[in-house]
Structure formats: structure tokens, C-alpha cells
mmCIF file of C-alpha atoms and ligand atoms in Angstrom:
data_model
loop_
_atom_site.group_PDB
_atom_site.id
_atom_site.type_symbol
_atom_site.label_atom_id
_atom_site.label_comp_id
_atom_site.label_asym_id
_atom_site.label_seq_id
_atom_site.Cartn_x
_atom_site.Cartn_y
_atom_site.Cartn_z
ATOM 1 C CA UNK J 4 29.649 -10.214 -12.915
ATOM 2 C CA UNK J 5 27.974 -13.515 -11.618
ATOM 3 C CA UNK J 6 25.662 -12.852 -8.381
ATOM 4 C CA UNK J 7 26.696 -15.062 -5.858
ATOM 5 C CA UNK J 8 25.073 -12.989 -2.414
ATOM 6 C CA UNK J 9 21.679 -11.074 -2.579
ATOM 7 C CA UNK J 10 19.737 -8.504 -0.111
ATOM 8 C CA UNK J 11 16.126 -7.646 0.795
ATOM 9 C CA UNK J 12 14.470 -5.224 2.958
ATOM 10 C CA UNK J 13 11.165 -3.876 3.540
ATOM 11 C CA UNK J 14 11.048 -0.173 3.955
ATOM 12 C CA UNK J 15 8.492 2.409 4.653
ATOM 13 C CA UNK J 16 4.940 1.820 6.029
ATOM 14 C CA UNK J 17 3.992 -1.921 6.232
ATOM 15 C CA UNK J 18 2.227 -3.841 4.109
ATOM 16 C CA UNK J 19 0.409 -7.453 4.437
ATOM 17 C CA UNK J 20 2.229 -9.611 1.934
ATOM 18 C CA UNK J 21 5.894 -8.144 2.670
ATOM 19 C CA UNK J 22 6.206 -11.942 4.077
ATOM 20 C CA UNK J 23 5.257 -13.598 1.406
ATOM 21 C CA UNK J 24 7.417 -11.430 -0.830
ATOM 22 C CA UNK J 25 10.526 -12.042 1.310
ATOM 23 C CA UNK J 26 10.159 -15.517 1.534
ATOM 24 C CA UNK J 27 9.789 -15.987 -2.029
ATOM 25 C CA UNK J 28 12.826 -13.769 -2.679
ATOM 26 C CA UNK J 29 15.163 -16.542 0.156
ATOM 27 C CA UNK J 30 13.745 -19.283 -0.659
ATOM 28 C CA UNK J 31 14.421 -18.182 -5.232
ATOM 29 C CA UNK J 32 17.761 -16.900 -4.266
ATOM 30 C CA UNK J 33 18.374 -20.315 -2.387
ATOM 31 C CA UNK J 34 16.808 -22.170 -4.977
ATOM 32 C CA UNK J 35 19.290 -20.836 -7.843
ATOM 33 C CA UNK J 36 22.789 -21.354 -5.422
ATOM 34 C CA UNK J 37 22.336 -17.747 -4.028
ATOM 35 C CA UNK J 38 23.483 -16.586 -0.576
ATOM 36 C CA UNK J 39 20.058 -14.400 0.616
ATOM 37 C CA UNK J 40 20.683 -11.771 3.427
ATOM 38 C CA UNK J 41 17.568 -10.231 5.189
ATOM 39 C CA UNK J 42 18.459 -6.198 6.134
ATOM 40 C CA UNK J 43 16.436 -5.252 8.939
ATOM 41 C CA UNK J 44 14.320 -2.184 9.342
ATOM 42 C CA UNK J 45 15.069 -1.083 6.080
ATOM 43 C CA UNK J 46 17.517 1.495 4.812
ATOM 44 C CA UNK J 47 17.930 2.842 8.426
ATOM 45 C CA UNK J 48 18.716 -1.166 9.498
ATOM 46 C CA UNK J 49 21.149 -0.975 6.653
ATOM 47 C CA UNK J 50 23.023 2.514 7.639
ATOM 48 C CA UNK J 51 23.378 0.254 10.943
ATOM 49 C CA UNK J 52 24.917 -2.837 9.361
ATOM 50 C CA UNK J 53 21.963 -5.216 10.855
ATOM 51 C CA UNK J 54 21.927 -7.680 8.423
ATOM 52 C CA UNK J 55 21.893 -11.594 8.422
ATOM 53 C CA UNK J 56 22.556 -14.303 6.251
ATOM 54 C CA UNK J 57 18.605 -16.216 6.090
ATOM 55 C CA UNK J 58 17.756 -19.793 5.573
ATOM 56 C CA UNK J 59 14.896 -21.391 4.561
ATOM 57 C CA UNK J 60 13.682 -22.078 7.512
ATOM 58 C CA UNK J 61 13.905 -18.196 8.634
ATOM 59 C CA UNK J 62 11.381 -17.687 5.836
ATOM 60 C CA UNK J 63 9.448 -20.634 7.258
ATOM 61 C CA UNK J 64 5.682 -19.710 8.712
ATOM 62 C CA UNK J 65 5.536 -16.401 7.572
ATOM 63 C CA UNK J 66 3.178 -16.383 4.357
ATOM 64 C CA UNK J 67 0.213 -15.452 6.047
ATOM 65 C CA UNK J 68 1.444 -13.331 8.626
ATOM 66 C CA UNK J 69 0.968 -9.773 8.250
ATOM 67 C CA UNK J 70 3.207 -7.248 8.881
ATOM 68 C CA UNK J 71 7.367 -8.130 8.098
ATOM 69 C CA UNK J 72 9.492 -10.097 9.766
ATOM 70 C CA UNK J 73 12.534 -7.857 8.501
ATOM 71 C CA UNK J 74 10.596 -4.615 10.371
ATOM 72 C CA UNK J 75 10.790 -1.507 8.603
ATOM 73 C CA UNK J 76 11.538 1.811 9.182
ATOM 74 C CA UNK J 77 11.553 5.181 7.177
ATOM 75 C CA UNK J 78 15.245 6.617 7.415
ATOM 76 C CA UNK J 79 16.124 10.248 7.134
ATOM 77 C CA UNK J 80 19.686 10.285 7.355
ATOM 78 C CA UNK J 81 19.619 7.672 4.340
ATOM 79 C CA UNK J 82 18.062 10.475 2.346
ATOM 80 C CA UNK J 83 21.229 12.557 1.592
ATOM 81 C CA UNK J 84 24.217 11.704 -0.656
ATOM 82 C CA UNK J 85 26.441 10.436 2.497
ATOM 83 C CA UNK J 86 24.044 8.402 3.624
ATOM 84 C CA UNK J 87 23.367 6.444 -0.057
ATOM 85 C CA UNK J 88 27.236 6.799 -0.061
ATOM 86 C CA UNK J 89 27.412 4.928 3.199
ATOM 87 C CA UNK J 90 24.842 2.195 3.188
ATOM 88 C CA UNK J 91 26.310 1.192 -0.903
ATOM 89 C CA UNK J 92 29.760 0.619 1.069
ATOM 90 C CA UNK J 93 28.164 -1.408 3.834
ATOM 91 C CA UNK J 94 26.594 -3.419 1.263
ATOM 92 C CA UNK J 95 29.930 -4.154 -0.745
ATOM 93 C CA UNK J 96 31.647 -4.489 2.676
ATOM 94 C CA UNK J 97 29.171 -7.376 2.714
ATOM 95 C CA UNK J 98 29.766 -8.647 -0.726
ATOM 96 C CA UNK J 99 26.487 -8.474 -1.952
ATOM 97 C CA UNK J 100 26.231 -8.049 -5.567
ATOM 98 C CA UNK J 101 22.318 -7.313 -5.361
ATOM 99 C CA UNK J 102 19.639 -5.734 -3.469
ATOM 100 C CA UNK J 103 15.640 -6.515 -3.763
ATOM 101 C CA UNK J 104 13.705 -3.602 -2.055
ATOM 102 C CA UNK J 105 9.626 -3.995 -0.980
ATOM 103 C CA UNK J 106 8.116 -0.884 0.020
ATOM 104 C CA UNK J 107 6.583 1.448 -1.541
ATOM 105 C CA UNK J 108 7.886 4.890 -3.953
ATOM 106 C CA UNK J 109 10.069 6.359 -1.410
ATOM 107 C CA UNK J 110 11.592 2.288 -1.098
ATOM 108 C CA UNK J 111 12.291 2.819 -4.645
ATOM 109 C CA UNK J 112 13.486 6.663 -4.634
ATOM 110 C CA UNK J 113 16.302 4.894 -2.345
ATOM 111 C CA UNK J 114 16.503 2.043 -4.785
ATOM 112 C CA UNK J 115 16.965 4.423 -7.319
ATOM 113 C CA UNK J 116 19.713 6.603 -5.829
ATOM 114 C CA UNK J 117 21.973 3.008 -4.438
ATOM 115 C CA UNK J 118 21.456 1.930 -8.132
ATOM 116 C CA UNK J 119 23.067 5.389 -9.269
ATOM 117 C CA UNK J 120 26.337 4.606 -7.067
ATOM 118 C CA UNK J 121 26.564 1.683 -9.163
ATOM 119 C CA UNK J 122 24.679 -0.919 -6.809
ATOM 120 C CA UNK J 123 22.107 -3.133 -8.717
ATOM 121 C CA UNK J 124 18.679 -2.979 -6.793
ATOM 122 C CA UNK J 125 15.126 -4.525 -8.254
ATOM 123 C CA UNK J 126 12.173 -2.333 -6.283
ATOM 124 C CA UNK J 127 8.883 -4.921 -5.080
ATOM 125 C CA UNK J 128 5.864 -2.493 -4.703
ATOM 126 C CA UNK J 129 4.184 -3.205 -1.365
ATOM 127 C CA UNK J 130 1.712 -0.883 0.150
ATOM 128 C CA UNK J 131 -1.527 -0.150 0.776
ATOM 129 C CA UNK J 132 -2.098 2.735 -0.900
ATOM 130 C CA UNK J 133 -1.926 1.593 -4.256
ATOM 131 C CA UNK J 134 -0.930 4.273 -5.615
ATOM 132 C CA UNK J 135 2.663 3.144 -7.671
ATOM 133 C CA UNK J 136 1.363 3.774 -11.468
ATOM 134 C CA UNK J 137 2.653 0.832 -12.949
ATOM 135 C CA UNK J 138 1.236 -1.385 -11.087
ATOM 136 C CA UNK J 139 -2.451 -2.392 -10.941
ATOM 137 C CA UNK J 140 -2.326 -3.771 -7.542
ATOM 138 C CA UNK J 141 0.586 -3.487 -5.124
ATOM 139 C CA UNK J 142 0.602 -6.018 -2.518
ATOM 140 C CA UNK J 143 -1.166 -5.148 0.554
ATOM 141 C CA UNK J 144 -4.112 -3.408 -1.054
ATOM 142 C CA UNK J 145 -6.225 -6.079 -1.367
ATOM 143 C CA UNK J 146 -6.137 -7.219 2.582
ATOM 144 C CA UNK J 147 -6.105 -3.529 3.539
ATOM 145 C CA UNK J 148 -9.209 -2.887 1.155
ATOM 146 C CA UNK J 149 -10.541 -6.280 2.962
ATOM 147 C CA UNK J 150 -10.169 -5.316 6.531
ATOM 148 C CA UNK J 151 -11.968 -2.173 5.593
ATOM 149 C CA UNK J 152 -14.763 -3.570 4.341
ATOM 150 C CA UNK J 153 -15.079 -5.854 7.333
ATOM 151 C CA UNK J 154 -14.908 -2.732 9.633
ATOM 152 C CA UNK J 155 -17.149 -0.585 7.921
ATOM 153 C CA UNK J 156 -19.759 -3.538 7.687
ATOM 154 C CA UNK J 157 -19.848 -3.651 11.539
ATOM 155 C CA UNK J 158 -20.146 0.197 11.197
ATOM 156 C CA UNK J 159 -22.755 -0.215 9.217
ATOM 157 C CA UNK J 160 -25.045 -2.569 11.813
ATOM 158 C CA UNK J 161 -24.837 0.230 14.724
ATOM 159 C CA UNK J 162 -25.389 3.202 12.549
ATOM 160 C CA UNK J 163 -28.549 1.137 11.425
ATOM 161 C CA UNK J 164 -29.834 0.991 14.693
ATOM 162 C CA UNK J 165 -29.477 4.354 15.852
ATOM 163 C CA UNK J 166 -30.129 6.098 11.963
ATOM 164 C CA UNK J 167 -26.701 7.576 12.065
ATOM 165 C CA UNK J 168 -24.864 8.729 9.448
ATOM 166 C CA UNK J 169 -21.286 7.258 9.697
ATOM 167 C CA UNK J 170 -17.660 9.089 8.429
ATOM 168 C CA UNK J 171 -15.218 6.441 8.429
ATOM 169 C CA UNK J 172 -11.890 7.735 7.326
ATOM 170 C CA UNK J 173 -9.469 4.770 5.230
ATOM 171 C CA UNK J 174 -5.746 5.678 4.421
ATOM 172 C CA UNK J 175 -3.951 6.213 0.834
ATOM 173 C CA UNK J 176 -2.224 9.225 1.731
ATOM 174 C CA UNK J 177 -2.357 11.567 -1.076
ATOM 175 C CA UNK J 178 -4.401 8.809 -2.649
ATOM 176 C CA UNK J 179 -8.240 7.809 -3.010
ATOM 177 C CA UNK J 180 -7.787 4.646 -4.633
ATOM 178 C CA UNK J 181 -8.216 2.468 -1.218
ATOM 179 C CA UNK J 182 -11.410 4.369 -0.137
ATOM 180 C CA UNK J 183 -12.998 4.100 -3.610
ATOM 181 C CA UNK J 184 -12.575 0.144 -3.410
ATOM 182 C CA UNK J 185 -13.974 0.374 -0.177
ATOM 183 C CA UNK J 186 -16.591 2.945 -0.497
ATOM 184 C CA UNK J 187 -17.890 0.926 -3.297
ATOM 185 C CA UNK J 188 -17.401 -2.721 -1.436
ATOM 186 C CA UNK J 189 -19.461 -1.527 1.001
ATOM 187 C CA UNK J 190 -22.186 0.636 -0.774
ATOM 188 C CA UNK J 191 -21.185 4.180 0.640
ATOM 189 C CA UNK J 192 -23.756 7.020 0.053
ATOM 190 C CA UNK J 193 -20.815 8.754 -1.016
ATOM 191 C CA UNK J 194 -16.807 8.568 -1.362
ATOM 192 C CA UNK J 195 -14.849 11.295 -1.017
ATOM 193 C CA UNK J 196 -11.478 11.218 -2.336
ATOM 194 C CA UNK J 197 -8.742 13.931 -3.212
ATOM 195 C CA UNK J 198 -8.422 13.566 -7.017
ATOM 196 C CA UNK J 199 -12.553 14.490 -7.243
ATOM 197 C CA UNK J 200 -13.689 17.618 -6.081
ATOM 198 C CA UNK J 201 -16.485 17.380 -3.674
ATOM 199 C CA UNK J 202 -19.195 20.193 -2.768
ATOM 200 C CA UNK J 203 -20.245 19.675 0.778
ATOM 201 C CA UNK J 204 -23.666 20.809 0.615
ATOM 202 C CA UNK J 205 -24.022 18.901 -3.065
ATOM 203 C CA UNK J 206 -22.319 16.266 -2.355
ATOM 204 C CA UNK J 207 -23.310 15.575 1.294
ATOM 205 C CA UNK J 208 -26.381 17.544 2.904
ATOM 206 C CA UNK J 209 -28.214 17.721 0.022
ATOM 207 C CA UNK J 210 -27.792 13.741 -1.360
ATOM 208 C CA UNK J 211 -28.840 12.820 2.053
ATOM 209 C CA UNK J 212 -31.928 15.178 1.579
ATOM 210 C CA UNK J 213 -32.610 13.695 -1.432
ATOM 211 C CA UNK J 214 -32.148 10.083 -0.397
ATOM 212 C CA UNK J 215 -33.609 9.911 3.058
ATOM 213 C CA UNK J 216 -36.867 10.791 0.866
ATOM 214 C CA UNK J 217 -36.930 7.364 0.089
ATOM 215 C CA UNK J 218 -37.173 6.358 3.087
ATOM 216 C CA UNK J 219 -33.142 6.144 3.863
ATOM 217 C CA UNK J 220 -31.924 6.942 7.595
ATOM 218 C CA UNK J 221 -28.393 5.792 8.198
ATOM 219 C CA UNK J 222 -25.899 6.731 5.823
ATOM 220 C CA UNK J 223 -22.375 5.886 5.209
ATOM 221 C CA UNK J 224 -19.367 8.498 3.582
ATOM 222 C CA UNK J 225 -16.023 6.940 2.874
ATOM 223 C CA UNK J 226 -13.419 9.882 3.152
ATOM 224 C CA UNK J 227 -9.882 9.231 1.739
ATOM 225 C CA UNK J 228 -7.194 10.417 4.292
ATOM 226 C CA UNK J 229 -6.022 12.768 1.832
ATOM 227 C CA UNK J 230 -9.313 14.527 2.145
ATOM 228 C CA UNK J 231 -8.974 14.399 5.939
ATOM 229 C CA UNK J 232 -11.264 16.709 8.435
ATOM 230 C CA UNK J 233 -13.329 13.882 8.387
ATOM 231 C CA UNK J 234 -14.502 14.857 12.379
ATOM 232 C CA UNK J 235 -15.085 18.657 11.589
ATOM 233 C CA UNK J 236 -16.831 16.861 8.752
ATOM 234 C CA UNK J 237 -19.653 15.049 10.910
ATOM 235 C CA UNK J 238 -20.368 18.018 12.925
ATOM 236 C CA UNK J 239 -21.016 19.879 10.668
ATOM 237 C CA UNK J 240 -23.353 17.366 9.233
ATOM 238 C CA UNK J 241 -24.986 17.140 12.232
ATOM 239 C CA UNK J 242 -25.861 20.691 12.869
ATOM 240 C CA UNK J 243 -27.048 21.495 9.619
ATOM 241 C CA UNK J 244 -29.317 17.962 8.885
ATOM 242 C CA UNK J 245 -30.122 16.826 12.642
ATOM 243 C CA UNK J 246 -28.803 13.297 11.656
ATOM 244 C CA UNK J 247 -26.605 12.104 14.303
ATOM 245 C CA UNK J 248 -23.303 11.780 13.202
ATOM 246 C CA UNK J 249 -20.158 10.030 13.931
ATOM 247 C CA UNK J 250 -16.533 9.887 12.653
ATOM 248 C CA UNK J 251 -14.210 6.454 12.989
ATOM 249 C CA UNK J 252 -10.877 7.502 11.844
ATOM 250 C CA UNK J 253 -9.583 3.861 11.037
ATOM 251 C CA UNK J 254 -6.120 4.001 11.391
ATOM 252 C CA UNK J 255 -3.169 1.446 11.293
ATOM 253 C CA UNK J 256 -5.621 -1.629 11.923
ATOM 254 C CA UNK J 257 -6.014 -1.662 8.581
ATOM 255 C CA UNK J 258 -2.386 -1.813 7.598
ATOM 256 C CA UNK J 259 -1.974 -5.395 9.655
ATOM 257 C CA UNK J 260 -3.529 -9.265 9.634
ATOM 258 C CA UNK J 261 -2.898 -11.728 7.505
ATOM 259 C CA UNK J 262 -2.407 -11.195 3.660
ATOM 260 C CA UNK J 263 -5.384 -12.262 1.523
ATOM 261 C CA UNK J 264 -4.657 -15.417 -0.908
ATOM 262 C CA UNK J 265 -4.226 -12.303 -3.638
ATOM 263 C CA UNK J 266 -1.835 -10.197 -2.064
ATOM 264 C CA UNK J 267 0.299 -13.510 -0.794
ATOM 265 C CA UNK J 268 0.315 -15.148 -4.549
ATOM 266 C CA UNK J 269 1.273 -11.767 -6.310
ATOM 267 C CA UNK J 270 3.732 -11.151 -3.747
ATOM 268 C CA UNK J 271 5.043 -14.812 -4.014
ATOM 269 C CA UNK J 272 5.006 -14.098 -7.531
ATOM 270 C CA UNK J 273 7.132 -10.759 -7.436
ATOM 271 C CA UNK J 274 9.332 -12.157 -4.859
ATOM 272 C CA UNK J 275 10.244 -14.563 -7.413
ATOM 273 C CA UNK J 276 10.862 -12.443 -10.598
ATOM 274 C CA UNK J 277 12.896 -10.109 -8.541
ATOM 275 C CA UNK J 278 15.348 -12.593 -8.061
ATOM 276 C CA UNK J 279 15.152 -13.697 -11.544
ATOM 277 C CA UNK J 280 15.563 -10.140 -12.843
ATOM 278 C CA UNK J 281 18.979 -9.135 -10.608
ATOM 279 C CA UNK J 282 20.281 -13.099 -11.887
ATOM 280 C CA UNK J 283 19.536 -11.320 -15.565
ATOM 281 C CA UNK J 284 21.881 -8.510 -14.617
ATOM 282 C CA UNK J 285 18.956 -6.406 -14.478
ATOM 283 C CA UNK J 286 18.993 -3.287 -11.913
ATOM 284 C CA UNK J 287 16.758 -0.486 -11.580
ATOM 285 C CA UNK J 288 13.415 -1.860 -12.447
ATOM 286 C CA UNK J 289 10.469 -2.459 -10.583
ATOM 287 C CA UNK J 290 8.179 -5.112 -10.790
ATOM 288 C CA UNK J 291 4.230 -4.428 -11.636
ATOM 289 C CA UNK J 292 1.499 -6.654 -11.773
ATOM 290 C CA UNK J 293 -0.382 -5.449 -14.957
ATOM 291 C CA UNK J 294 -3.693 -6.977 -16.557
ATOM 292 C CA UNK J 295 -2.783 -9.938 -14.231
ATOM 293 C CA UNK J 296 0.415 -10.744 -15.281
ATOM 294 C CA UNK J 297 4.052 -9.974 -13.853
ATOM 295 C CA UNK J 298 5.993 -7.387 -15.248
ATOM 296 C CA UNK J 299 9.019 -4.997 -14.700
ATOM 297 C CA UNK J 300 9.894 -0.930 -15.301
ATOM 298 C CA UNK J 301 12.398 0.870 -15.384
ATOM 299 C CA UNK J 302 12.465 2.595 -11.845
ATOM 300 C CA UNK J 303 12.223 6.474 -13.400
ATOM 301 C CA UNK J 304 10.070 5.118 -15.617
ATOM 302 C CA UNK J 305 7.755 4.169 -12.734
ATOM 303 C CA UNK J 306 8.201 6.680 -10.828
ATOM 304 C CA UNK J 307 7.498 9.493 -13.291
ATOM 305 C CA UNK J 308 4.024 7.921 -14.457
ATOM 306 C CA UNK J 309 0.643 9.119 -13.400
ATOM 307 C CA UNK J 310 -1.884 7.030 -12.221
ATOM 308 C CA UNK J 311 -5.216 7.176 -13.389
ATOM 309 C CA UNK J 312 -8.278 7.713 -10.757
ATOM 310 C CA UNK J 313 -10.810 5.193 -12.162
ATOM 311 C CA UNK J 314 -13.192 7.948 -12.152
ATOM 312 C CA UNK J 315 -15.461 5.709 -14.324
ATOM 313 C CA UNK J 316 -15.589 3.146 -10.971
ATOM 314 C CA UNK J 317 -16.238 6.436 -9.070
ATOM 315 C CA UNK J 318 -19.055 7.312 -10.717
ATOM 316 C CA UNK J 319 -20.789 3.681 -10.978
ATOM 317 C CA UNK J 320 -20.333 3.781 -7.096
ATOM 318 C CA UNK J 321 -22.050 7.358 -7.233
ATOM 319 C CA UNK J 322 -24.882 6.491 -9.277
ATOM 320 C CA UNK J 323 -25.401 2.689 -7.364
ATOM 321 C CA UNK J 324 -25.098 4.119 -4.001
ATOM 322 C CA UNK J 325 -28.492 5.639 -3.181
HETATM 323 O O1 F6P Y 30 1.830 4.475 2.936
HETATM 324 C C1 F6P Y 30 1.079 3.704 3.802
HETATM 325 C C2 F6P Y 30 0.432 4.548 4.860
HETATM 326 O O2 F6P Y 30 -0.338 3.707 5.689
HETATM 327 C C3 F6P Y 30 -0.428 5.706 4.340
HETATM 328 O O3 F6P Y 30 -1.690 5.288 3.924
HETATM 329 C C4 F6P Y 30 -0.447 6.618 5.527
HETATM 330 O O4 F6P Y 30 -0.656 7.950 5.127
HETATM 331 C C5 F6P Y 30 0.919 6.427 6.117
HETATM 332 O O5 F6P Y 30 1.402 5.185 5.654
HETATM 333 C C6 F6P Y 30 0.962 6.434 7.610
HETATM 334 O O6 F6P Y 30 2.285 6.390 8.003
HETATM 335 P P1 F6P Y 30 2.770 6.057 9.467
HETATM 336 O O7 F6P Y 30 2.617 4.579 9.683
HETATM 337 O O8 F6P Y 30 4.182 6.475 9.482
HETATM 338 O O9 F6P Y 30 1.887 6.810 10.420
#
């Protein structure tokens, strides 16, 4: 079947670079003779029939703007058989012969299930947490790890001045791969993330015994939000060292501003071969950006492989970081 009208939607938490990945996906599906229609606020947005027909100039001004200009959304009631049922009939109703999807695994769990019902979908992997196994990078993760960094480097210059030692928990979810970047960006006296197991007095009261020997009075732990407690966390270091601590629980500013030059080329990039993949008849993949170049799995496929905690990165930060 030739594909005359295409979809895209961003779906679950935001990611800088969703822009640049739409944009790339209108202004490729223009490009080849396509009509491109932007779903808003994801698979909810769809379940509500908001969709429009976009141009090139809706696409226009967006690159390096964070956030999406389709909104997202995380939908429940698309979740269950009726609703995949429903929201595949919308999207005939529409004529669309294709859908590209930019979020992150639960986008392409949804993917996945509309691609089941017979609908052809290509999954984009934007978000911060970088934690879709295919793919080295998803977009987003370089800004995010970015803003961090920024942040924690301001942290750094008051908890200098008052020899503090500074918790500052980054996001990932169930994964540590943002807060090792960062931890390691910004020469944390430790990281602690979910996939290592971490011994608070080891780890924590008795590194910053060992350290402040030297002559060391501020110190800096990156905690992964999968880790969490990360206020209960400087009390207690507090009361049993005397060092005053603080927590800064950095929350969804590090989710927005404007996509670094990375994250808006590799989404460019995957906006792109989406497009090219669904004109191949392709459905059910996802697109990965491996050893720097672009390339696509099957969506199971994706979905069903581990990722790897660059423990060896982990342990260079450890052994750097004193
Ligand atoms: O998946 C991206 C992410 O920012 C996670 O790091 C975090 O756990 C979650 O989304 C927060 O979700 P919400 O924006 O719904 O609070």
C-alpha cells in the first residue's frame, strides 16, 4: 500500500529535542509528497481526535525550543484493548496509513500494541532518562545531563563557601544513567545510583572521613531518583559527621530549555529515518543511535533488551572523585 498521509506525536514525559524530531518528521514527509498530521498530547490527544494537518511553516522556529509543540500527555484509558481499538479507528477514520511516535518505552509499548491491530507505527526514543537499550543516547539526555551540570556547578560555589556537603537529586526514574553523566561532569565525591549497591556509612560517612583528611570540606553526592530519600539522606549525614548538609531535589527544570546542538542533530536525524522507514513499508521498529550512527529495531526487540550500567564509567568517577 503506497503512504500517502502520515502521523506524529510526542507522548510521555518531555524531552528537549521532541521539536527538532517533529519538524524533521513534517518537513521529510513533505519533502517526499506526504500529507504530515501533528496528534496533540499524545495517545490521550489521539483518543480525542485532536489532530491537524501541519505545514512547514508549523514546524518553523521550533528546533531549539525545548519542550513540544504537539504537548504530551500519558493516557490511561489508551492502555486497554478498547482504547488501542479506538484510537487505530480514529486514525483510519483519518486516512493515515502511518504513525511516527517520540517518547519514550511506554510511547513505544503503545506503538507496539496500534502496530498489532494492524496500524504501521515507527517509535523515536526521546527522553531523558536514557534508559531505551538500543539506543546509546536518546534525545534529550544530553541537554538534561547539560542543565544538570550547570545547576550543580552553581551548587557547587555556595556549598564552597559555607563547607557544606551538597545532595542534589537528578531524574532517570528507575535509572542511574543521567546522574552518573552528571556525577562525573561535575566531579561528585560520590554517585549513587540504583543498579550499584551503596553502603551508607562506606560509601558516604566514611569517604568523607577519609577525604576531608586531605584537607576537603564541601562535598558533593549525586543521587539518582531511583535511589530517592535523598533529604532523610542529608540529615542523617549531618548528625552523624557535623558537616552541614543540604538536599536540592532538582526536579522538572531539568527536563526543559533548549536542546543542545547533539540532541537537535540526532533528533533531526531520527526524525528523518522515521519517515524513510514507514515509506519502506517498515512498522514496528524503533530507531537507535548506536556507535554514532542511525539505526532501527524491531520494537520487542528493543524493548526486551537490557541495558548495560557502564559500571566501568562508575568506577573511573569513583576512583577520580576524591
Ligand atoms: O521519564 C522522564 C521523567 O522525567 C523521569 O525521569 C521521571 O521519573 C518522570 O519522568 C517524572 O514524570 P512526571 O513529569 O509525570 O512527574
Amino acid at each position: 500500500m503506497a503512504i500517502k498521509r502520515i502521523a506524529v506525536l510526542t507522548s510521555g514525559g518531555d524531552a528537549p529535542g521532541m521539536n527538532a524530531a517533529v519538524r524533521a518528521v513534517v518537513r521529510t514527509g513533505i519533502s517526499r509528497g506526504l500529507e504530515v498530521y501533528g496528534i496533540s498530547r499524545g495517545y490521550h490527544g489521539l483518543l480525542k481526535d485532536e489532530i491537524q494537518e501541519l505545514s512547514l511553516r508549523s514546524v518553523a522556529d521550533i528546533i531549539h525550543r525545548g519542550g513540544t509543540m504537539l504537548y504530551t500527555a500519558r493516557s490511561k484509558s489508551f492502555a486497554t484493548p478498547e482504547g488501542v481499538t479506538a484510537a487505530a479507528d480514529i486514525l483510519k477514520d483519518h486516512q493515515i496509513d502511518g504513525l511516527v511516535c517520540i517518547g519514550g518505552d511506554g510511547t513505544f509499548r503503545g506503538a507496539q500494541d496500534l502496530c498489532r491491530k494492524g496500524f504501521p507505527c515507527i517509535g523515536v526514543p526521546a527522553t531523558i532518562d536514557n534508559d531505551i537499550s538500543c539506543c546509546e543516547h536518546t534525545i534529550g539526555f544530553d541537554t538534561a545531563m547539560n542543565t544538570c551540570v550547570e545547576m550543580i556547578d552553581k551548587l557547587r560555589d555556595t556549598a564552597q563557601s559555607h563547607d557544606r556537603c551538597s545532595l542534589v537529586e537528578v531524574m532517570g526514574r528507575h535509572s542511574g544513567e543521567l546522574a552518573l553523566a552528571v556525577g562525573l561532569a561535575v566531579g561528585a565525591t560520590g554517585i549513587i545510583v540504583p543498579e550499584v549497591k551503596f553502603d551508607f556509612d562506606k560509601d558516604i560517612i566514611d569517604r568523607m572521613k577519609e577525604i576531608s583528611k586531605t584537607g576537603k570540606k564541601h562535598f558533593i553526592f549525586v543521587v539518582s531518583e531511583g535511589v530517592g530519600h535523598t533529604t532523610d539522606l542529608a540529615k542523617k549525614i549531618e548528625e552523624i559527621t557535623g558537616v552541614e548538609s543540604r538536599a536540592t531535589i532538582l526536579g522538572h527544570v531539568q527536563r526543559g530549555g533548549s536542546p543542545t546542538a547533539f540532541d537537535r542533530n540526532m533528533a533531526s536525524e531520527m526524525g528523518h529515518r522515521s519517515v524513510e522507514l514507514l515509506l519502506l513499508g517498515k512498522s514496528n521498529r524503533v530507531v537507535a543511535c548506536q556507535d554514532d550512527r542511525i539505526e532501527d529495531y524491531d520494537i520487542e526487540q528493543a524493548l526486551s533488551m537490557k541495558k548495560m550500567f557502564p559500571k566501568d564509567r562508575f568506577e573511573i568517577a569513583h576512583e577520580i572523585s576524591n
